[in-house]
mmCIF file of C-alpha atoms in Angstrom:
data_model
loop_
_atom_site.group_PDB
_atom_site.id
_atom_site.type_symbol
_atom_site.label_atom_id
_atom_site.label_comp_id
_atom_site.label_asym_id
_atom_site.label_seq_id
_atom_site.Cartn_x
_atom_site.Cartn_y
_atom_site.Cartn_z
ATOM 1 C CA MET V 1 0.000 0.000 0.000
ATOM 2 C CA THR V 2 1.421 3.372 -1.019
ATOM 3 C CA PRO V 3 2.628 5.354 2.020
ATOM 4 C CA ILE V 4 1.567 8.927 2.734
ATOM 5 C CA HIS V 5 3.917 11.820 3.433
ATOM 6 C CA PHE V 6 2.255 14.799 5.113
ATOM 7 C CA ALA V 7 3.464 18.419 5.249
ATOM 8 C CA HIS V 8 2.046 20.716 7.930
ATOM 9 C CA ALA V 9 0.703 24.268 8.020
ATOM 10 C CA ASN V 10 2.890 27.166 9.137
ATOM 11 C CA GLY V 11 3.361 27.176 12.904
ATOM 12 C CA ILE V 12 1.686 23.777 13.391
ATOM 13 C CA PRO V 13 4.072 20.825 13.939
ATOM 14 C CA GLY V 14 3.379 17.717 11.888
ATOM 15 C CA ALA V 15 2.817 15.607 15.004
ATOM 16 C CA ALA V 16 -0.154 17.801 15.950
ATOM 17 C CA TYR V 17 -2.107 16.093 13.136
ATOM 18 C CA ARG V 18 -1.893 12.639 14.739
ATOM 19 C CA ILE V 19 -5.679 12.382 15.184
ATOM 20 C CA LEU V 20 -6.127 12.979 11.451
ATOM 21 C CA PHE V 21 -3.490 10.338 10.732
ATOM 22 C CA GLN V 22 -5.415 7.799 12.824
ATOM 23 C CA HIS V 23 -8.334 8.233 10.428
ATOM 24 C CA LEU V 24 -6.073 7.405 7.475
ATOM 25 C CA ALA V 25 -5.427 3.856 8.718
ATOM 26 C CA PRO V 26 -4.427 1.343 7.536
ATOM 27 C CA ARG V 27 -2.223 3.540 5.354
ATOM 28 C CA GLN V 28 1.176 4.305 6.817
ATOM 29 C CA VAL V 29 1.645 8.032 7.386
ATOM 30 C CA HIS V 30 5.004 9.762 7.593
ATOM 31 C CA TYR V 31 5.161 13.475 8.245
ATOM 32 C CA SER V 32 7.473 16.449 8.246
ATOM 33 C CA HIS V 33 7.896 17.412 11.887
ATOM 34 C CA ALA V 34 8.763 21.123 11.623
ATOM 35 C CA LEU V 35 9.814 22.400 8.212
ATOM 36 C CA GLY V 36 12.032 25.478 8.127
ATOM 37 C CA LEU V 37 13.711 25.307 11.536
ATOM 38 C CA HIS V 38 17.071 25.834 9.833
ATOM 39 C CA MET V 39 15.871 28.272 7.181
ATOM 40 C CA PRO V 40 17.653 31.657 7.462
ATOM 41 C CA LEU V 41 15.288 34.519 8.215
ATOM 42 C CA GLU V 42 16.966 36.349 5.322
ATOM 43 C CA SER V 43 15.472 33.861 2.839
ATOM 44 C CA ARG V 44 13.557 35.513 0.015
ATOM 45 C CA SER V 45 11.104 32.741 -0.877
ATOM 46 C CA TRP V 46 9.688 29.368 0.142
ATOM 47 C CA GLN V 47 12.140 27.558 -2.154
ATOM 48 C CA PRO V 48 14.379 26.397 0.748
ATOM 49 C CA LEU V 49 11.285 24.778 2.291
ATOM 50 C CA VAL V 50 10.439 23.026 -0.986
ATOM 51 C CA GLU V 51 13.989 21.679 -1.161
ATOM 52 C CA GLU V 52 13.808 20.531 2.472
ATOM 53 C CA LEU V 53 10.567 18.656 1.784
ATOM 54 C CA VAL V 54 11.994 17.008 -1.338
ATOM 55 C CA SER V 55 15.082 15.940 0.624
ATOM 56 C CA GLU V 56 12.926 14.457 3.417
ATOM 57 C CA ILE V 57 10.840 12.426 0.982
ATOM 58 C CA GLU V 58 13.930 11.222 -0.894
ATOM 59 C CA THR V 59 15.626 10.182 2.340
ATOM 60 C CA ARG V 60 12.692 8.532 4.108
ATOM 61 C CA HIS V 61 10.948 6.665 1.284
ATOM 62 C CA ARG V 62 12.070 3.973 -1.120
ATOM 63 C CA MET V 63 8.991 4.271 -3.307
ATOM 64 C CA PRO V 64 6.780 7.097 -4.601
ATOM 65 C CA VAL V 65 4.393 8.467 -1.987
ATOM 66 C CA ILE V 66 0.985 10.051 -1.725
ATOM 67 C CA GLY V 67 1.860 13.635 -0.875
ATOM 68 C CA ILE V 68 -0.633 15.485 1.327
ATOM 69 C CA GLY V 69 -0.141 19.012 2.606
ATOM 70 C CA HIS V 70 -2.146 21.552 4.576
ATOM 71 C CA SER V 71 -1.887 25.303 3.891
ATOM 72 C CA LEU V 72 1.879 26.032 3.701
ATOM 73 C CA GLY V 73 2.495 22.304 3.399
ATOM 74 C CA ALA V 74 0.085 22.059 0.465
ATOM 75 C CA VAL V 75 1.980 24.705 -1.526
ATOM 76 C CA LEU V 76 5.282 22.999 -0.743
ATOM 77 C CA MET V 77 3.865 19.606 -1.760
ATOM 78 C CA PHE V 78 2.499 21.030 -5.026
ATOM 79 C CA ARG V 79 5.868 22.569 -5.911
ATOM 80 C CA ALA V 80 7.765 19.464 -4.841
ATOM 81 C CA ALA V 81 5.578 17.364 -7.147
ATOM 82 C CA ILE V 82 6.259 19.747 -10.039
ATOM 83 C CA ALA V 83 10.005 19.589 -9.430
ATOM 84 C CA ARG V 84 10.208 15.841 -8.691
ATOM 85 C CA PRO V 85 7.183 13.953 -10.025
ATOM 86 C CA ASP V 86 9.164 10.717 -9.685
ATOM 87 C CA LEU V 87 8.704 10.946 -5.905
ATOM 88 C CA PHE V 88 4.900 10.936 -6.023
ATOM 89 C CA ARG V 89 1.951 8.734 -6.953
ATOM 90 C CA GLN V 90 -0.665 11.357 -6.064
ATOM 91 C CA VAL V 91 -0.918 14.757 -4.392
ATOM 92 C CA ILE V 92 -3.762 16.104 -2.222
ATOM 93 C CA LEU V 93 -3.752 19.777 -1.271
ATOM 94 C CA LEU V 94 -5.713 20.897 1.802
ATOM 95 C CA ASP V 95 -6.623 24.596 1.511
ATOM 96 C CA PRO V 96 -3.350 26.046 0.207
ATOM 97 C CA PRO V 97 -3.241 29.842 -0.232
ATOM 98 C CA MET V 98 -4.175 30.662 -3.831
ATOM 99 C CA PHE V 99 -4.991 34.190 -4.918
ATOM 100 C CA GLY V 100 -6.885 35.852 -7.729
ATOM 101 C CA PRO V 101 -5.477 38.712 -9.840
ATOM 102 C CA GLY V 102 -6.556 41.486 -7.464
ATOM 103 C CA ARG V 103 -5.000 39.973 -4.364
ATOM 104 C CA ARG V 104 -1.874 38.951 -6.279
ATOM 105 C CA ALA V 105 -1.367 42.551 -7.409
ATOM 106 C CA MET V 106 -1.863 43.828 -3.861
ATOM 107 C CA MET V 107 0.627 41.336 -2.399
ATOM 108 C CA MET V 108 3.220 42.131 -5.057
ATOM 109 C CA ALA V 109 2.882 45.842 -4.312
ATOM 110 C CA VAL V 110 3.293 45.225 -0.574
ATOM 111 C CA ARG V 111 6.463 43.201 -1.254
ATOM 112 C CA LEU V 112 7.950 45.831 -3.555
ATOM 113 C CA LEU V 113 7.378 48.485 -0.897
ATOM 114 C CA GLY V 114 8.989 46.277 1.767
ATOM 115 C CA LEU V 115 5.871 46.377 3.924
ATOM 116 C CA SER V 116 5.101 42.655 4.277
ATOM 117 C CA GLY V 117 5.785 42.637 8.012
ATOM 118 C CA ARG V 118 3.372 45.523 8.619
ATOM 119 C CA LEU V 119 0.607 45.012 6.085
ATOM 120 C CA ILE V 120 0.234 41.205 5.951
ATOM 121 C CA ALA V 121 -1.957 40.825 9.028
ATOM 122 C CA ILE V 122 -1.258 37.151 9.676
ATOM 123 C CA ALA V 123 2.507 37.782 9.590
ATOM 124 C CA ARG V 124 2.154 40.703 11.999
ATOM 125 C CA GLN V 125 0.055 38.597 14.365
ATOM 126 C CA ALA V 126 2.551 35.718 14.250
ATOM 127 C CA ALA V 127 5.398 38.071 15.178
ATOM 128 C CA GLN V 128 3.435 39.105 18.287
ATOM 129 C CA ARG V 129 2.506 35.612 19.482
ATOM 130 C CA ARG V 130 3.126 34.805 23.095
ATOM 131 C CA ASP V 131 6.200 32.581 23.093
ATOM 132 C CA TYR V 132 6.859 31.726 26.739
ATOM 133 C CA PHE V 133 4.843 29.637 29.193
ATOM 134 C CA GLY V 134 5.752 28.403 32.637
ATOM 135 C CA SER V 135 4.077 25.032 32.013
ATOM 136 C CA ARG V 136 2.092 23.114 29.412
ATOM 137 C CA GLU V 137 -0.989 23.599 31.589
ATOM 138 C CA GLU V 138 -0.527 27.371 31.373
ATOM 139 C CA ALA V 139 -0.190 27.139 27.584
ATOM 140 C CA PHE V 140 -3.277 24.913 27.386
ATOM 141 C CA ALA V 141 -5.394 27.416 29.328
ATOM 142 C CA TYR V 142 -4.077 30.393 27.360
ATOM 143 C CA TRP V 143 -4.503 28.870 23.889
ATOM 144 C CA GLN V 144 -7.896 27.438 24.790
ATOM 145 C CA SER V 145 -9.087 31.012 25.277
ATOM 146 C CA ARG V 146 -7.870 32.115 21.818
ATOM 147 C CA ARG V 147 -10.448 32.155 19.045
ATOM 148 C CA PHE V 148 -8.069 30.471 16.579
ATOM 149 C CA PHE V 149 -8.058 27.240 18.625
ATOM 150 C CA GLN V 150 -11.654 27.143 19.819
ATOM 151 C CA GLN V 151 -12.924 25.042 16.920
ATOM 152 C CA PHE V 152 -10.103 22.489 17.159
ATOM 153 C CA ASP V 153 -11.062 18.878 17.806
ATOM 154 C CA PRO V 154 -10.247 18.434 21.545
ATOM 155 C CA ALA V 155 -7.799 15.589 20.950
ATOM 156 C CA SER V 156 -6.073 17.514 18.143
ATOM 157 C CA PHE V 157 -5.803 20.546 20.410
ATOM 158 C CA ARG V 158 -4.111 18.442 23.090
ATOM 159 C CA GLU V 159 -1.657 17.146 20.471
ATOM 160 C CA TYR V 160 -0.879 20.724 19.452
ATOM 161 C CA VAL V 161 -0.167 21.741 23.059
ATOM 162 C CA GLU V 162 2.034 18.676 23.520
ATOM 163 C CA GLU V 163 3.958 19.037 20.262
ATOM 164 C CA GLY V 164 3.989 22.808 19.769
ATOM 165 C CA LEU V 165 6.232 23.526 22.769
ATOM 166 C CA VAL V 166 9.802 22.711 23.732
ATOM 167 C CA LYS V 167 11.499 23.077 27.112
ATOM 168 C CA ARG V 168 13.826 26.025 27.581
ATOM 169 C CA PRO V 169 17.191 25.295 29.247
ATOM 170 C CA GLU V 170 16.501 27.998 31.833
ATOM 171 C CA GLY V 171 13.018 26.677 32.558
ATOM 172 C CA GLY V 172 9.539 26.987 31.126
ATOM 173 C CA TYR V 173 8.482 26.332 27.550
ATOM 174 C CA THR V 174 8.727 28.142 24.249
ATOM 175 C CA LEU V 175 7.308 27.567 20.765
ATOM 176 C CA LEU V 176 8.851 24.736 18.773
ATOM 177 C CA ILE V 177 8.455 26.849 15.633
ATOM 178 C CA PRO V 178 9.812 30.272 16.664
ATOM 179 C CA ARG V 179 7.445 33.154 16.135
ATOM 180 C CA ALA V 180 10.040 35.074 14.088
ATOM 181 C CA LEU V 181 10.279 32.137 11.678
ATOM 182 C CA GLU V 182 6.501 31.722 11.498
ATOM 183 C CA ALA V 183 6.109 35.430 10.753
ATOM 184 C CA ARG V 184 8.828 35.365 8.085
ATOM 185 C CA ILE V 185 7.228 32.390 6.346
ATOM 186 C CA PHE V 186 3.914 34.248 6.242
ATOM 187 C CA GLN V 187 5.663 37.315 4.835
ATOM 188 C CA LEU V 188 7.056 35.185 1.996
ATOM 189 C CA THR V 189 3.716 33.605 1.017
ATOM 190 C CA PRO V 190 3.984 33.235 -2.779
ATOM 191 C CA VAL V 191 1.482 34.992 -5.010
ATOM 192 C CA TRP V 192 1.447 31.877 -7.263
ATOM 193 C CA ILE V 193 1.024 28.343 -5.950
ATOM 194 C CA GLY V 194 2.880 27.255 -9.092
ATOM 195 C CA ARG V 195 3.019 28.151 -12.759
ATOM 196 C CA ARG V 196 2.137 24.691 -14.062
ATOM 197 C CA CYS V 197 0.493 21.460 -12.938
ATOM 198 C CA PRO V 198 2.265 18.445 -11.445
ATOM 199 C CA ALA V 199 2.649 15.503 -13.804
ATOM 200 C CA VAL V 200 0.862 13.240 -11.294
ATOM 201 C CA PRO V 201 -2.823 12.984 -10.294
ATOM 202 C CA TRP V 202 -3.784 15.698 -7.826
ATOM 203 C CA ARG V 203 -6.758 17.153 -5.981
ATOM 204 C CA TYR V 204 -7.322 20.540 -4.337
ATOM 205 C CA VAL V 205 -9.644 20.667 -1.318
ATOM 206 C CA TYR V 206 -10.608 24.189 -0.280
ATOM 207 C CA ALA V 207 -12.319 25.251 2.927
ATOM 208 C CA ALA V 208 -15.748 26.565 2.034
ATOM 209 C CA ARG V 209 -15.735 28.924 5.035
ATOM 210 C CA SER V 210 -12.095 30.072 5.012
ATOM 211 C CA GLY V 211 -12.562 33.161 2.850
ATOM 212 C CA LEU V 212 -9.347 32.361 0.985
ATOM 213 C CA LEU V 213 -11.123 31.863 -2.349
ATOM 214 C CA THR V 214 -14.021 33.633 -4.023
ATOM 215 C CA PRO V 215 -16.224 31.796 -6.575
ATOM 216 C CA ARG V 216 -14.597 33.871 -9.326
ATOM 217 C CA GLU V 217 -11.118 32.858 -8.178
ATOM 218 C CA ILE V 218 -12.160 29.199 -8.087
ATOM 219 C CA ARG V 219 -13.295 29.403 -11.724
ATOM 220 C CA ALA V 220 -10.019 31.106 -12.687
ATOM 221 C CA HIS V 221 -7.934 28.419 -10.978
ATOM 222 C CA LEU V 222 -9.916 25.616 -12.621
ATOM 223 C CA ALA V 223 -9.209 27.206 -16.003
ATOM 224 C CA ARG V 224 -5.522 27.612 -15.144
ATOM 225 C CA PHE V 225 -5.030 24.082 -13.775
ATOM 226 C CA PRO V 226 -7.298 21.858 -15.886
ATOM 227 C CA SER V 227 -5.646 18.589 -14.809
ATOM 228 C CA GLY V 228 -6.682 19.062 -11.181
ATOM 229 C CA THR V 229 -10.016 18.890 -9.397
ATOM 230 C CA MET V 230 -11.133 21.468 -6.840
ATOM 231 C CA LEU V 231 -13.734 20.487 -4.269
ATOM 232 C CA PRO V 232 -15.057 22.140 -1.114
ATOM 233 C CA PHE V 233 -14.870 20.998 2.484
ATOM 234 C CA GLU V 234 -17.554 22.468 4.734
ATOM 235 C CA GLY V 235 -15.345 24.106 7.330
ATOM 236 C CA GLY V 236 -12.731 26.756 8.037
ATOM 237 C CA HIS V 237 -9.082 26.856 7.021
ATOM 238 C CA MET V 238 -7.963 24.620 9.915
ATOM 239 C CA PHE V 239 -10.426 21.832 9.071
ATOM 240 C CA PRO V 240 -7.818 19.002 9.232
ATOM 241 C CA LEU V 241 -7.459 19.793 12.955
ATOM 242 C CA GLU V 242 -11.052 20.842 13.552
ATOM 243 C CA GLN V 243 -12.747 17.902 11.803
ATOM 244 C CA PRO V 244 -10.063 15.208 11.549
ATOM 245 C CA LYS V 245 -12.488 12.306 11.089
ATOM 246 C CA ALA V 246 -14.400 13.902 8.209
ATOM 247 C CA CYS V 247 -11.153 15.146 6.672
ATOM 248 C CA GLY V 248 -9.622 11.672 6.898
ATOM 249 C CA GLU V 249 -12.658 10.095 5.275
ATOM 250 C CA LEU V 250 -12.455 12.574 2.401
ATOM 251 C CA ILE V 251 -8.738 11.940 1.914
ATOM 252 C CA ILE V 252 -9.278 8.161 1.757
ATOM 253 C CA ARG V 253 -12.047 8.654 -0.797
ATOM 254 C CA LEU V 254 -9.853 10.903 -2.969
ATOM 255 C CA ILE V 255 -6.945 8.458 -2.818
ATOM 256 C CA GLU V 256 -9.193 5.588 -3.905
ATOM 257 C CA GLU V 257 -10.766 7.652 -6.691
ATOM 258 C CA MET V 258 -7.373 8.606 -8.119
ATOM 259 C CA GLU V 259 -6.148 5.016 -7.859
ATOM 260 C CA GLN V 260 -9.222 3.802 -9.741
ATOM 261 C CA GLU V 261 -8.785 6.469 -12.422
ATOM 262 C CA LYS V 262 -5.153 5.525 -12.902
ATOM 263 C CA SER V 263 -6.101 1.835 -13.127
ATOM 264 C CA ARG V 264 -8.714 2.570 -15.821
ATOM 265 C CA HIS V 265 -6.302 4.683 -17.863
ATOM 266 C CA SER V 266 -3.586 2.001 -17.709
ATOM 267 C CA ARG V 267 -5.800 -0.723 -19.228
#
């Protein structure tokens, strides 16, 4: 059975998705733990992260994988599959950032003016995240009160608290993925997910309630990437952690559909 390799969203360690992975059984799931920890903050694009993901898949797998990514991880998986289609059997993208012409123009202008840190709200918020807690219990109580986490599946939230922190030598806990790195990755969000399609079967699942895509943008992306299929998931951007069971069921269905399509075309 083809193994899965999973790439996480920005600021969310791969191990935090363990509840989702349980719903992908009996398929074996490997995951990137924390992409970018060694990426210089002076980096100018996500290309070092793409190369890191490709290297992980090359090193950890002896056969092509089913590549699945969420948000940041979905863009990296898409680009990795374009660069190295030999490493993949299929690719499933879970709500990657994709922008229409208007938002692309705005983001390009912000970059040219050097204002990404100030005008990209999610990057500014990441840079201001609380990054020290005296205990995991303190972090649990604090994050539980934040709107971002309130829709998380309870078990997935516990995994995030467990995996998202590391002990500091002087005591207490800090973020596994440093807030400066998380903010920089958001600042470098590409205006294009990619300029061509991967040469392997792929599916794009977008969150119907995330606000990342308008109906017009969906039609434009379908015209631009005719070899893919875009389908909605009834939830917000963090649906793999908010609805892991339903997300897992959808992933299994998409894998089986693509396998059946490939089998029909090979006859």
